[in-house]
Short mmCIF file of C-alpha atoms and ligand atoms in Angstrom, two decimals:
data_model
loop_
_atom_site.label_atom_id
_atom_site.label_comp_id
_atom_site.label_asym_id
_atom_site.label_seq_id
_atom_site.Cartn_x
_atom_site.Cartn_y
_atom_site.Cartn_z
CA MET A 1 -21.85 5.80 -22.62
CA GLU A 2 -23.72 2.54 -21.92
CA ASN A 3 -21.47 -0.52 -21.93
CA GLU A 4 -18.36 1.56 -21.45
CA VAL A 5 -15.68 -0.39 -19.57
CA ARG A 6 -15.01 1.42 -16.30
CA VAL A 7 -12.40 0.13 -13.88
CA ARG A 8 -10.93 1.60 -10.75
CA VAL A 9 -7.83 1.63 -8.60
CA ALA A 10 -8.80 2.19 -4.99
CA PRO A 11 -5.76 2.49 -2.73
CA SER A 12 -5.94 3.35 0.95
CA PRO A 13 -3.40 6.10 1.66
CA THR A 14 -1.96 4.54 4.79
CA GLY A 15 1.74 4.39 3.98
CA ASP A 16 4.12 4.58 1.09
CA PRO A 17 2.63 3.62 -2.27
CA HIS A 18 2.98 -0.13 -2.54
CA VAL A 19 4.28 -2.18 -5.50
CA GLY A 20 1.04 -4.15 -5.15
CA THR A 21 -0.94 -1.00 -5.97
CA ALA A 22 1.14 -0.51 -9.12
CA TYR A 23 0.65 -4.15 -10.06
CA ILE A 24 -3.14 -3.89 -9.74
CA ALA A 25 -3.18 -0.48 -11.44
CA LEU A 26 -1.20 -1.90 -14.37
CA PHE A 27 -3.71 -4.66 -15.12
CA ASN A 28 -6.61 -2.23 -14.72
CA TYR A 29 -4.88 0.20 -17.05
CA VAL A 30 -4.16 -2.38 -19.75
CA PHE A 31 -7.72 -3.65 -19.61
CA LYS A 32 -9.31 -0.22 -19.93
CA LYS A 33 -6.94 0.63 -22.79
CA GLN A 34 -8.00 -2.51 -24.63
CA TYR A 35 -11.64 -1.51 -24.39
CA ASN A 36 -11.13 2.20 -24.75
CA GLY A 37 -12.69 2.55 -21.32
CA LYS A 38 -11.98 4.69 -18.27
CA MET A 39 -9.81 4.13 -15.21
CA ILE A 40 -10.88 5.85 -12.02
CA LEU A 41 -8.54 6.57 -9.14
CA ARG A 42 -10.39 6.58 -5.83
CA ILE A 43 -8.77 7.32 -2.50
CA GLU A 44 -10.21 5.00 0.16
CA ASP A 45 -9.41 6.95 3.27
CA THR A 46 -12.29 6.04 5.55
CA ASP A 47 -9.91 4.76 8.19
CA GLN A 48 -9.12 8.21 9.48
CA THR A 49 -6.61 7.06 12.07
CA ARG A 50 -4.39 5.47 9.43
CA SER A 51 -4.86 7.71 6.39
CA LYS A 52 -2.27 10.37 5.57
CA ALA A 53 -2.26 13.23 3.10
CA SER A 54 1.44 12.70 2.38
CA SER A 55 0.75 9.13 1.40
CA GLU A 56 -2.02 10.22 -0.95
CA GLU A 57 0.36 12.60 -2.70
CA LEU A 58 2.94 9.85 -3.14
CA ILE A 59 0.32 7.57 -4.69
CA TYR A 60 -0.36 10.20 -7.36
CA GLN A 61 3.32 10.75 -8.01
CA SER A 62 4.12 7.05 -8.25
CA LEU A 63 1.30 6.24 -10.64
CA ARG A 64 2.33 9.18 -12.81
CA TRP A 65 5.93 8.03 -12.69
CA LEU A 66 4.84 4.69 -14.11
CA GLY A 67 2.61 6.36 -16.68
CA LEU A 68 -0.48 4.65 -15.23
CA ASN A 69 -2.59 7.74 -15.67
CA TRP A 70 -6.17 7.80 -14.54
CA ASP A 71 -9.07 9.28 -16.49
CA GLU A 72 -11.15 10.34 -13.51
CA GLY A 73 -9.96 11.09 -10.03
CA PRO A 74 -7.87 13.57 -8.13
CA ASP A 75 -5.92 16.23 -9.99
CA ILE A 76 -2.31 16.12 -9.07
CA GLY A 77 -1.65 18.79 -6.46
CA GLY A 78 -5.29 19.84 -6.68
CA SER A 79 -8.49 18.83 -5.01
CA SER A 80 -9.67 15.29 -5.26
CA GLY A 81 -13.32 16.19 -5.80
CA PRO A 82 -15.72 13.31 -5.51
CA TYR A 83 -13.00 10.69 -5.50
CA ARG A 84 -11.87 10.86 -1.88
CA GLN A 85 -14.12 8.78 0.33
CA SER A 86 -13.66 10.94 3.42
CA GLU A 87 -15.47 13.70 1.50
CA ARG A 88 -18.46 11.51 0.72
CA LYS A 89 -19.73 10.73 4.21
CA GLU A 90 -23.25 12.06 3.58
CA ILE A 91 -23.64 9.80 0.58
CA TYR A 92 -22.86 6.67 2.59
CA VAL A 93 -25.25 7.71 5.35
CA GLU A 94 -27.97 8.27 2.78
CA TYR A 95 -27.46 4.77 1.39
CA VAL A 96 -27.24 3.11 4.76
CA ASN A 97 -30.57 4.75 5.62
CA LYS A 98 -32.10 3.09 2.59
CA LEU A 99 -30.99 -0.29 3.94
CA LEU A 100 -32.38 0.52 7.39
CA GLU A 101 -35.71 1.44 5.82
CA SER A 102 -35.91 -1.72 3.76
CA GLY A 103 -34.89 -3.85 6.75
CA ARG A 104 -31.68 -5.10 5.12
CA ALA A 105 -29.53 -3.53 7.83
CA TYR A 106 -30.01 -2.79 11.51
CA ARG A 107 -28.69 -0.56 14.26
CA CYS A 108 -26.49 -2.25 16.81
CA PHE A 109 -26.23 -0.52 20.18
CA CYS A 110 -23.83 -3.01 21.80
CA THR A 111 -21.12 -1.40 23.89
CA GLN A 112 -17.44 -2.25 23.52
CA GLU A 113 -17.64 -4.05 26.86
CA ARG A 114 -20.49 -6.23 25.72
CA LEU A 115 -18.73 -6.98 22.43
CA THR A 116 -15.56 -8.08 24.22
CA LYS A 117 -17.54 -10.35 26.53
CA MET A 118 -19.61 -11.65 23.62
CA ARG A 119 -16.44 -12.52 21.65
CA GLU A 120 -15.15 -14.61 24.55
CA GLU A 121 -18.46 -16.41 24.86
CA GLN A 122 -18.60 -17.04 21.12
CA LYS A 123 -15.05 -18.37 21.19
CA ALA A 124 -15.89 -20.78 23.99
CA LYS A 125 -18.73 -22.09 21.81
CA GLY A 126 -16.35 -22.44 18.87
CA ARG A 127 -18.03 -19.60 16.99
CA SER A 128 -16.86 -16.26 15.73
CA GLY A 129 -18.50 -13.01 14.69
CA TYR A 130 -21.27 -10.93 16.14
CA ASP A 131 -24.01 -12.86 18.00
CA ARG A 132 -26.74 -10.73 16.37
CA CYS A 133 -28.07 -9.58 19.70
CA CYS A 134 -29.47 -6.32 18.26
CA ARG A 135 -30.87 -7.86 15.11
CA GLU A 136 -34.33 -8.42 16.52
CA LEU A 137 -34.77 -5.25 18.59
CA THR A 138 -38.34 -3.95 18.44
CA ALA A 139 -39.12 -0.56 16.92
CA GLU A 140 -39.88 0.64 20.44
CA GLN A 141 -36.53 -0.50 21.85
CA ILE A 142 -34.73 1.17 18.96
CA SER A 143 -36.48 4.49 19.43
CA GLN A 144 -35.86 4.39 23.17
CA ASN A 145 -32.15 3.85 22.55
CA LEU A 146 -32.09 6.63 20.00
CA ASP A 147 -33.91 8.98 22.40
CA ARG A 148 -31.32 8.21 25.04
CA GLY A 149 -28.60 9.08 22.55
CA ILE A 150 -26.94 5.67 22.79
CA PRO A 151 -24.26 5.43 20.10
CA TYR A 152 -24.73 2.73 17.50
CA VAL A 153 -23.21 1.16 14.44
CA VAL A 154 -25.20 -0.13 11.48
CA ARG A 155 -24.79 -3.78 10.54
CA LEU A 156 -25.70 -5.70 7.42
CA LYS A 157 -28.50 -8.22 7.87
CA VAL A 158 -26.82 -11.23 6.30
CA PRO A 159 -29.27 -14.02 5.35
CA LEU A 160 -29.15 -16.71 8.03
CA ASP A 161 -29.16 -19.62 5.64
CA GLY A 162 -28.62 -20.31 1.96
CA VAL A 163 -25.51 -19.75 -0.08
CA THR A 164 -23.96 -16.69 -1.72
CA THR A 165 -22.31 -17.38 -5.05
CA PHE A 166 -20.33 -15.07 -7.27
CA HIS A 167 -18.45 -15.61 -10.47
CA ASP A 168 -14.78 -14.78 -10.48
CA GLU A 169 -13.67 -14.33 -14.09
CA LEU A 170 -10.42 -16.16 -13.39
CA ARG A 171 -11.57 -18.87 -11.02
CA GLY A 172 -15.18 -19.59 -11.92
CA ASP A 173 -18.03 -19.74 -9.39
CA ILE A 174 -17.15 -19.30 -5.75
CA SER A 175 -19.80 -20.16 -3.15
CA ILE A 176 -19.95 -19.56 0.53
CA ASP A 177 -22.53 -20.56 3.13
CA ASN A 178 -24.29 -17.50 4.47
CA SER A 179 -24.19 -19.02 7.93
CA THR A 180 -20.41 -18.37 7.94
CA ILE A 181 -20.73 -14.65 7.09
CA ASP A 182 -20.72 -12.11 9.89
CA ASP A 183 -23.27 -9.29 10.17
CA GLN A 184 -20.71 -6.85 8.92
CA VAL A 185 -20.54 -3.30 10.28
CA LEU A 186 -21.41 -0.86 7.49
CA LEU A 187 -21.41 2.44 9.33
CA LYS A 188 -19.27 3.11 12.38
CA SER A 189 -20.48 5.05 15.39
CA ASP A 190 -18.45 8.09 14.27
CA GLY A 191 -20.52 8.25 11.10
CA PHE A 192 -17.72 6.93 8.88
CA PRO A 193 -18.49 4.02 6.59
CA THR A 194 -16.46 0.84 6.68
CA TYR A 195 -14.50 -0.29 3.65
CA HIS A 196 -17.30 -2.65 2.56
CA LEU A 197 -20.06 -0.06 2.43
CA ALA A 198 -18.04 2.75 0.87
CA ASN A 199 -16.45 0.43 -1.68
CA VAL A 200 -19.76 -1.00 -2.89
CA VAL A 201 -21.67 2.29 -2.92
CA ASP A 202 -18.87 3.96 -4.84
CA ASP A 203 -18.39 1.14 -7.32
CA HIS A 204 -22.09 1.38 -8.05
CA LEU A 205 -22.31 5.17 -8.24
CA MET A 206 -19.11 5.37 -10.28
CA LYS A 207 -20.57 2.77 -12.67
CA ILE A 208 -17.65 0.39 -12.32
CA THR A 209 -18.07 -2.54 -14.70
CA HIS A 210 -15.05 -4.66 -13.71
CA VAL A 211 -13.52 -4.87 -10.25
CA ILE A 212 -9.91 -5.91 -10.81
CA ARG A 213 -8.26 -6.21 -7.42
CA ALA A 214 -5.99 -8.41 -5.34
CA GLU A 215 -6.91 -11.95 -4.34
CA GLU A 216 -6.91 -10.99 -0.66
CA TRP A 217 -10.32 -9.37 -1.20
CA ILE A 218 -12.01 -12.59 -2.32
CA SER A 219 -13.21 -13.25 1.21
CA SER A 220 -14.91 -9.82 1.28
CA THR A 221 -16.67 -10.35 -2.02
CA PRO A 222 -19.62 -12.41 -0.67
CA LYS A 223 -20.39 -9.54 1.73
CA HIS A 224 -20.23 -7.15 -1.19
CA VAL A 225 -22.51 -9.38 -3.25
CA ILE A 226 -25.06 -9.44 -0.38
CA LEU A 227 -24.84 -5.66 -0.23
CA TYR A 228 -25.48 -5.30 -3.96
CA ASP A 229 -28.42 -7.61 -3.58
CA SER A 230 -29.75 -5.66 -0.59
CA PHE A 231 -29.67 -2.45 -2.61
CA GLY A 232 -31.15 -4.22 -5.64
CA TRP A 233 -28.09 -3.36 -7.75
CA LYS A 234 -26.35 -5.34 -10.45
CA THR A 235 -22.87 -6.58 -9.47
CA PRO A 236 -19.79 -5.74 -11.51
CA LYS A 237 -17.59 -8.49 -12.91
CA TRP A 238 -15.02 -9.76 -10.42
CA ILE A 239 -11.38 -10.37 -11.29
CA HIS A 240 -9.08 -11.20 -8.39
CA MET A 241 -5.39 -11.01 -9.22
CA PRO A 242 -2.88 -13.40 -7.62
CA LEU A 243 -0.91 -11.86 -4.76
CA LEU A 244 2.73 -10.90 -5.13
CA ARG A 245 4.89 -13.03 -2.86
CA ASN A 246 8.20 -12.96 -1.03
CA GLN A 247 10.82 -15.57 -1.95
CA ASP A 248 9.42 -17.86 0.77
CA LYS A 249 5.99 -17.61 -0.90
CA SER A 250 4.42 -15.59 1.93
CA LYS A 251 2.44 -12.50 0.94
CA ILE A 252 4.87 -9.75 -0.06
CA SER A 253 5.83 -7.71 2.99
CA LYS A 254 8.08 -4.85 3.82
CA ARG A 255 9.94 -6.93 6.35
CA LYS A 256 11.35 -9.05 3.54
CA ASN A 257 11.39 -6.79 0.48
CA PRO A 258 11.29 -3.11 -0.21
CA VAL A 259 7.67 -2.64 -1.24
CA SER A 260 7.53 1.10 -1.65
CA LEU A 261 7.45 2.53 -5.16
CA VAL A 262 9.29 5.53 -3.73
CA TYR A 263 12.21 3.24 -2.96
CA TYR A 264 12.33 1.79 -6.48
CA LYS A 265 12.25 5.20 -8.08
CA ARG A 266 14.94 6.46 -5.72
CA ALA A 267 17.07 3.36 -6.33
CA GLY A 268 17.08 4.18 -10.03
CA TYR A 269 14.79 1.58 -11.50
CA LEU A 270 13.22 2.72 -14.74
CA PRO A 271 9.44 2.85 -15.02
CA GLU A 272 9.46 0.71 -18.20
CA ALA A 273 11.41 -2.00 -16.37
CA MET A 274 9.10 -1.87 -13.38
CA LEU A 275 6.01 -2.20 -15.58
CA ASN A 276 7.51 -5.05 -17.60
CA PHE A 277 8.51 -6.82 -14.40
CA LEU A 278 5.08 -6.39 -12.79
CA ALA A 279 3.33 -7.58 -15.95
CA LEU A 280 5.52 -10.67 -16.02
CA MET A 281 4.32 -11.50 -12.50
CA GLY A 282 1.07 -12.69 -14.06
CA TRP A 283 1.48 -12.92 -17.78
CA ASN A 284 3.76 -12.96 -20.81
CA PRO A 285 3.05 -12.70 -24.53
CA GLY A 286 3.93 -16.35 -25.13
CA GLY A 287 6.80 -18.84 -25.00
CA ASP A 288 9.79 -17.63 -23.02
CA ILE A 289 9.33 -13.99 -23.90
CA GLU A 290 10.19 -11.86 -20.90
CA ILE A 291 10.92 -8.46 -22.34
CA PHE A 292 7.87 -6.66 -23.65
CA GLY A 293 6.47 -3.17 -23.51
CA MET A 294 3.13 -1.65 -22.68
CA ASP A 295 1.97 -1.48 -26.31
CA GLU A 296 2.57 -5.16 -26.85
CA MET A 297 0.81 -5.98 -23.61
CA ILE A 298 -2.20 -3.88 -24.59
CA ARG A 299 -2.32 -5.68 -27.95
CA LYS A 300 -2.02 -9.20 -26.62
CA PHE A 301 -3.10 -9.41 -23.01
CA ASN A 302 -6.05 -11.57 -22.08
CA PHE A 303 -7.16 -12.39 -18.54
CA SER A 304 -7.73 -16.00 -19.56
CA ASP A 305 -3.95 -16.37 -20.05
CA LEU A 306 -3.16 -15.08 -16.59
CA ASN A 307 -1.02 -17.31 -14.43
CA LEU A 308 -2.75 -17.79 -11.08
CA GLY A 309 0.23 -19.30 -9.23
CA GLY A 310 1.66 -16.93 -6.61
CA PRO A 311 4.22 -14.82 -8.48
CA VAL A 312 7.47 -14.30 -6.58
CA PHE A 313 8.74 -10.75 -6.46
CA ASP A 314 12.38 -11.35 -7.29
CA ILE A 315 14.45 -8.18 -7.06
CA LYS A 316 17.39 -9.79 -8.86
CA LYS A 317 15.15 -10.37 -11.83
CA LEU A 318 13.95 -6.79 -11.68
CA ALA A 319 17.57 -5.58 -11.63
CA TRP A 320 18.35 -7.75 -14.65
CA MET A 321 15.38 -6.33 -16.48
CA ASN A 322 16.31 -2.82 -15.52
CA GLN A 323 19.75 -3.34 -16.98
CA HIS A 324 18.14 -4.34 -20.24
CA TYR A 325 16.11 -1.11 -20.37
CA LEU A 326 19.07 0.95 -19.30
CA GLN A 327 21.12 -0.43 -22.17
CA GLN A 328 18.37 0.58 -24.56
CA MET A 329 18.75 4.22 -23.56
CA ASN A 330 20.75 6.39 -25.90
CA GLU A 331 23.54 8.51 -24.48
CA ILE A 332 21.48 11.66 -24.31
CA GLU A 333 18.75 9.87 -22.34
CA PHE A 334 21.38 8.38 -20.08
CA VAL A 335 22.92 11.77 -19.36
CA ASN A 336 19.51 13.33 -18.81
CA TYR A 337 18.56 10.62 -16.38
CA ILE A 338 21.69 11.12 -14.32
CA ARG A 339 21.22 14.87 -14.34
CA GLU A 340 17.50 14.86 -13.57
CA ASP A 341 17.20 11.91 -11.23
CA ILE A 342 20.53 11.34 -9.53
CA PHE A 343 22.06 14.79 -9.42
CA SER A 344 18.83 16.73 -9.58
CA GLU A 345 19.03 20.32 -8.50
CA ASP A 346 16.44 19.75 -5.78
CA TYR A 347 18.42 16.91 -4.26
CA LEU A 348 21.79 18.63 -4.51
CA LYS A 349 20.31 21.65 -2.71
CA LYS A 350 19.51 19.37 0.21
CA VAL A 351 22.93 17.72 0.16
CA ALA A 352 24.88 20.99 -0.14
CA PRO A 353 24.36 22.37 3.39
CA LEU A 354 25.49 19.06 4.87
CA MET A 355 28.61 18.68 2.73
CA LYS A 356 29.78 22.23 2.05
CA ASP A 357 32.00 22.46 5.10
CA ARG A 358 33.30 18.92 4.78
CA VAL A 359 35.22 19.10 1.53
CA SER A 360 38.38 21.08 0.96
CA LYS A 361 38.42 20.53 -2.78
CA PHE A 362 35.74 19.28 -5.13
CA GLU A 363 37.61 16.17 -6.12
CA ASP A 364 36.75 14.85 -2.63
CA PHE A 365 33.06 15.43 -2.99
CA ILE A 366 32.04 12.16 -4.63
CA SER A 367 34.00 9.96 -2.25
CA LYS A 368 32.86 11.83 0.87
CA ALA A 369 29.22 12.18 -0.15
CA ASP A 370 28.84 8.78 -1.82
CA PHE A 371 26.11 7.63 0.61
CA PHE A 372 23.77 10.35 -0.65
CA PHE A 373 23.74 8.64 -4.04
CA ASN A 374 24.44 4.95 -3.46
CA GLY A 375 22.04 2.15 -2.60
CA SER A 376 23.65 -0.66 -0.63
CA LEU A 377 26.86 0.46 1.11
CA ASN A 378 30.31 -1.02 1.54
CA TYR A 379 31.57 -1.51 5.08
CA GLU A 380 32.83 -4.31 7.30
CA LYS A 381 30.88 -6.18 9.92
CA GLU A 382 33.46 -5.11 12.53
CA ALA A 383 32.68 -1.46 11.86
CA LEU A 384 28.96 -2.08 12.39
CA ILE A 385 28.90 -3.96 15.69
CA PRO A 386 30.42 -2.09 18.64
CA LYS A 387 32.54 -4.06 21.12
CA ASN A 388 30.08 -3.61 24.00
CA VAL A 389 27.04 -4.76 22.05
CA ASN A 390 26.16 -8.19 20.78
CA ALA A 391 24.75 -8.81 17.32
CA THR A 392 21.41 -10.14 18.57
CA ASP A 393 20.71 -7.03 20.62
CA LEU A 394 21.74 -4.80 17.76
CA LYS A 395 19.47 -6.70 15.41
CA LYS A 396 16.53 -6.22 17.81
CA ALA A 397 17.31 -2.52 18.11
CA PHE A 398 17.50 -2.15 14.31
CA LEU A 399 14.24 -4.01 13.75
CA SER A 400 12.42 -1.83 16.21
CA LEU A 401 13.99 1.28 14.67
CA LEU A 402 12.77 0.12 11.25
CA GLU A 403 9.21 -0.08 12.52
CA GLN A 404 9.32 3.29 14.17
CA LEU A 405 10.80 5.00 11.13
CA ASP A 406 8.12 3.41 9.01
CA GLU A 407 5.40 4.83 11.21
CA LEU A 408 6.93 8.27 11.50
CA TYR A 409 4.24 10.57 10.24
CA VAL A 410 6.35 13.54 9.16
CA TRP A 411 9.86 12.74 7.98
CA THR A 412 11.93 15.55 9.46
CA SER A 413 15.30 15.50 11.19
CA GLU A 414 13.66 16.68 14.46
CA ASN A 415 11.26 13.75 14.46
CA ILE A 416 13.98 11.29 13.47
CA GLU A 417 16.19 12.67 16.24
CA SER A 418 13.49 12.16 18.81
CA ILE A 419 12.97 8.55 17.73
CA LEU A 420 16.72 7.89 17.96
CA HIS A 421 16.96 9.46 21.41
CA SER A 422 13.95 7.69 22.83
CA GLN A 423 15.26 4.38 21.55
CA LEU A 424 18.66 5.05 23.06
CA GLU A 425 17.03 5.84 26.38
CA ARG A 426 15.03 2.61 26.31
CA LEU A 427 18.10 0.57 25.46
CA GLY A 428 20.23 2.27 28.10
CA TRP A 429 23.37 1.89 25.95
CA LYS A 430 26.21 4.36 25.74
CA PRO A 431 25.29 6.93 23.06
CA LYS A 432 28.23 5.95 20.89
CA ASP A 433 27.30 2.25 20.99
CA TYR A 434 23.95 3.14 19.52
CA PHE A 435 24.60 6.07 17.20
CA MET A 436 27.70 4.57 15.58
CA PRO A 437 26.03 1.42 14.22
CA VAL A 438 23.08 3.46 12.95
CA ARG A 439 25.50 5.87 11.31
CA ILE A 440 27.47 3.02 9.73
CA ALA A 441 24.31 1.34 8.47
CA VAL A 442 22.95 4.56 6.98
CA THR A 443 26.14 6.14 5.62
CA GLY A 444 28.76 3.37 5.65
CA ARG A 445 31.13 5.84 7.36
CA LYS A 446 32.32 6.69 10.85
CA ASP A 447 32.37 10.40 10.03
CA SER A 448 29.27 11.78 8.42
CA PRO A 449 27.24 14.96 8.66
CA PRO A 450 24.79 15.05 11.60
CA LEU A 451 22.96 11.74 11.60
CA ALA A 452 19.30 12.76 11.76
CA GLN A 453 19.75 15.49 9.14
CA THR A 454 21.52 13.03 6.88
CA MET A 455 18.69 10.53 7.34
CA GLU A 456 16.16 13.19 6.44
CA VAL A 457 17.92 13.91 3.14
CA VAL A 458 18.66 10.29 2.25
CA GLY A 459 14.94 9.64 2.66
CA ARG A 460 12.81 7.21 4.57
CA GLU A 461 12.82 4.38 2.06
CA MET A 462 16.56 4.37 1.40
CA VAL A 463 17.29 4.63 5.13
CA ARG A 464 14.99 1.71 5.85
CA PHE A 465 16.49 -0.27 2.99
CA ARG A 466 20.01 0.23 4.37
CA ILE A 467 19.10 -0.66 7.94
CA ARG A 468 17.38 -3.80 6.70
CA ASP A 469 20.39 -4.48 4.48
CA ALA A 470 22.66 -4.29 7.56
CA VAL A 471 20.41 -6.74 9.36
CA THR A 472 20.37 -9.29 6.53
CA ARG A 473 24.06 -8.98 5.66
CA PHE A 474 25.59 -8.88 9.13
CA LEU A 475 23.11 -9.52 11.94
CA SER A 476 21.02 -12.51 10.86
N1 LIG B 501 -8.95 0.16 -0.39
C1 LIG B 501 -8.70 -1.20 -0.75
C2 LIG B 501 -7.18 -1.38 -0.81
O1 LIG B 501 -6.51 -0.66 -0.15
C3 LIG B 501 -9.35 -1.50 -2.06
C4 LIG B 501 -9.68 -2.92 -2.31
C5 LIG B 501 -10.57 -3.03 -3.54
O2 LIG B 501 -10.03 -2.80 -4.64
O3 LIG B 501 -11.76 -3.26 -3.40
O4 LIG B 501 -6.60 -2.23 -1.45
#
């Protein structure tokens, strides 16, 4: 259909699904609902070193959990068809060839060595970006290089002067001098496109009418506009949403807040509360109204009423809101939630092997296995910090453990175990001075089932939350 509103959510599957993705997806979803349009989910996995299948799966699950269903895109558990960028390599090459033919892009044969040296020279001259050394290569030089099989990237030929202007629907016209824009790489030497190329080609081919994305992409937009122009394509409308922020107003980060949707689901936040909270980060239906549902938002939302000030992601507020939604549940819903989400059969099957031999009668189960179900845990500072270790060193060890657990590709007890052991070896502490504080932070107890297995079952996000919680409560 001509004129159909088509929006997209385009996450990169490089970690746990982020609250920021849900926030952007929510506004896209509301907008497409208002116009009876379509929302496309596109997996932007062109950075092959950072993209993970497990992360992709969690994105699907989290968006479904929130009810932010997409109209086109991967089937849950099935193939992702034309909506996964890593499966569209030929398309990007085809389009980059068009730019090479029309002279709007060029091959750059510079080696890594040359680029490093060039960067230093540019820096000394107070400049940044590529020095455009390959921009004026003759046809003969290019074919010689190609004959010799010299690897190359393809760069965008950014106009040397003039200004690029685009209209942001929330901010008005934004202009940037072309002289400040780098000759962006479009195609890498391994044949993979960069974000800029794949994003623009796909938005065009997928007939996206409105790009609703985070503010952090504003600086990329002029490059995208130049790309559209180079292809001779019409640009979509641009809407850049304000960034979610930590309490100190910095961009929301996992060092300061849990940012994973997996964590919020696991911690027992309700999807309605999460959506209401995320909506309130940019908008409300008027006056002091804070509690409102999706239907009301779809009826009343307008981008012109959006608040552009950096919204602070305040977990206390989210908890307050969650309580409101929880109180709205009837008893049957409440019981079902506990049964399906807290004591789900799947989860209990994982807990059982670790607890079966540790209880003599069932009345002990809840008190001995509490850490499998709780969020923040109750224990004393004295229990956390061993006599031979000082708080600063323990804090450093915990922070580095947090990073490593975050990067752990496959969350299994074997892999967790090997991280713990290699960290212990690096620290050179007595095993008990290391394992005990980790155990206390993760379980709140001196006696728990085997640590790594327990961590596997508790889950990455809750484990990371508790270690961070130990740091903020007792080690900072
Ligand atoms: N893949 C980008 C991201 O991870 C998409 C940005 C955009 O929406 O253009 O956020």
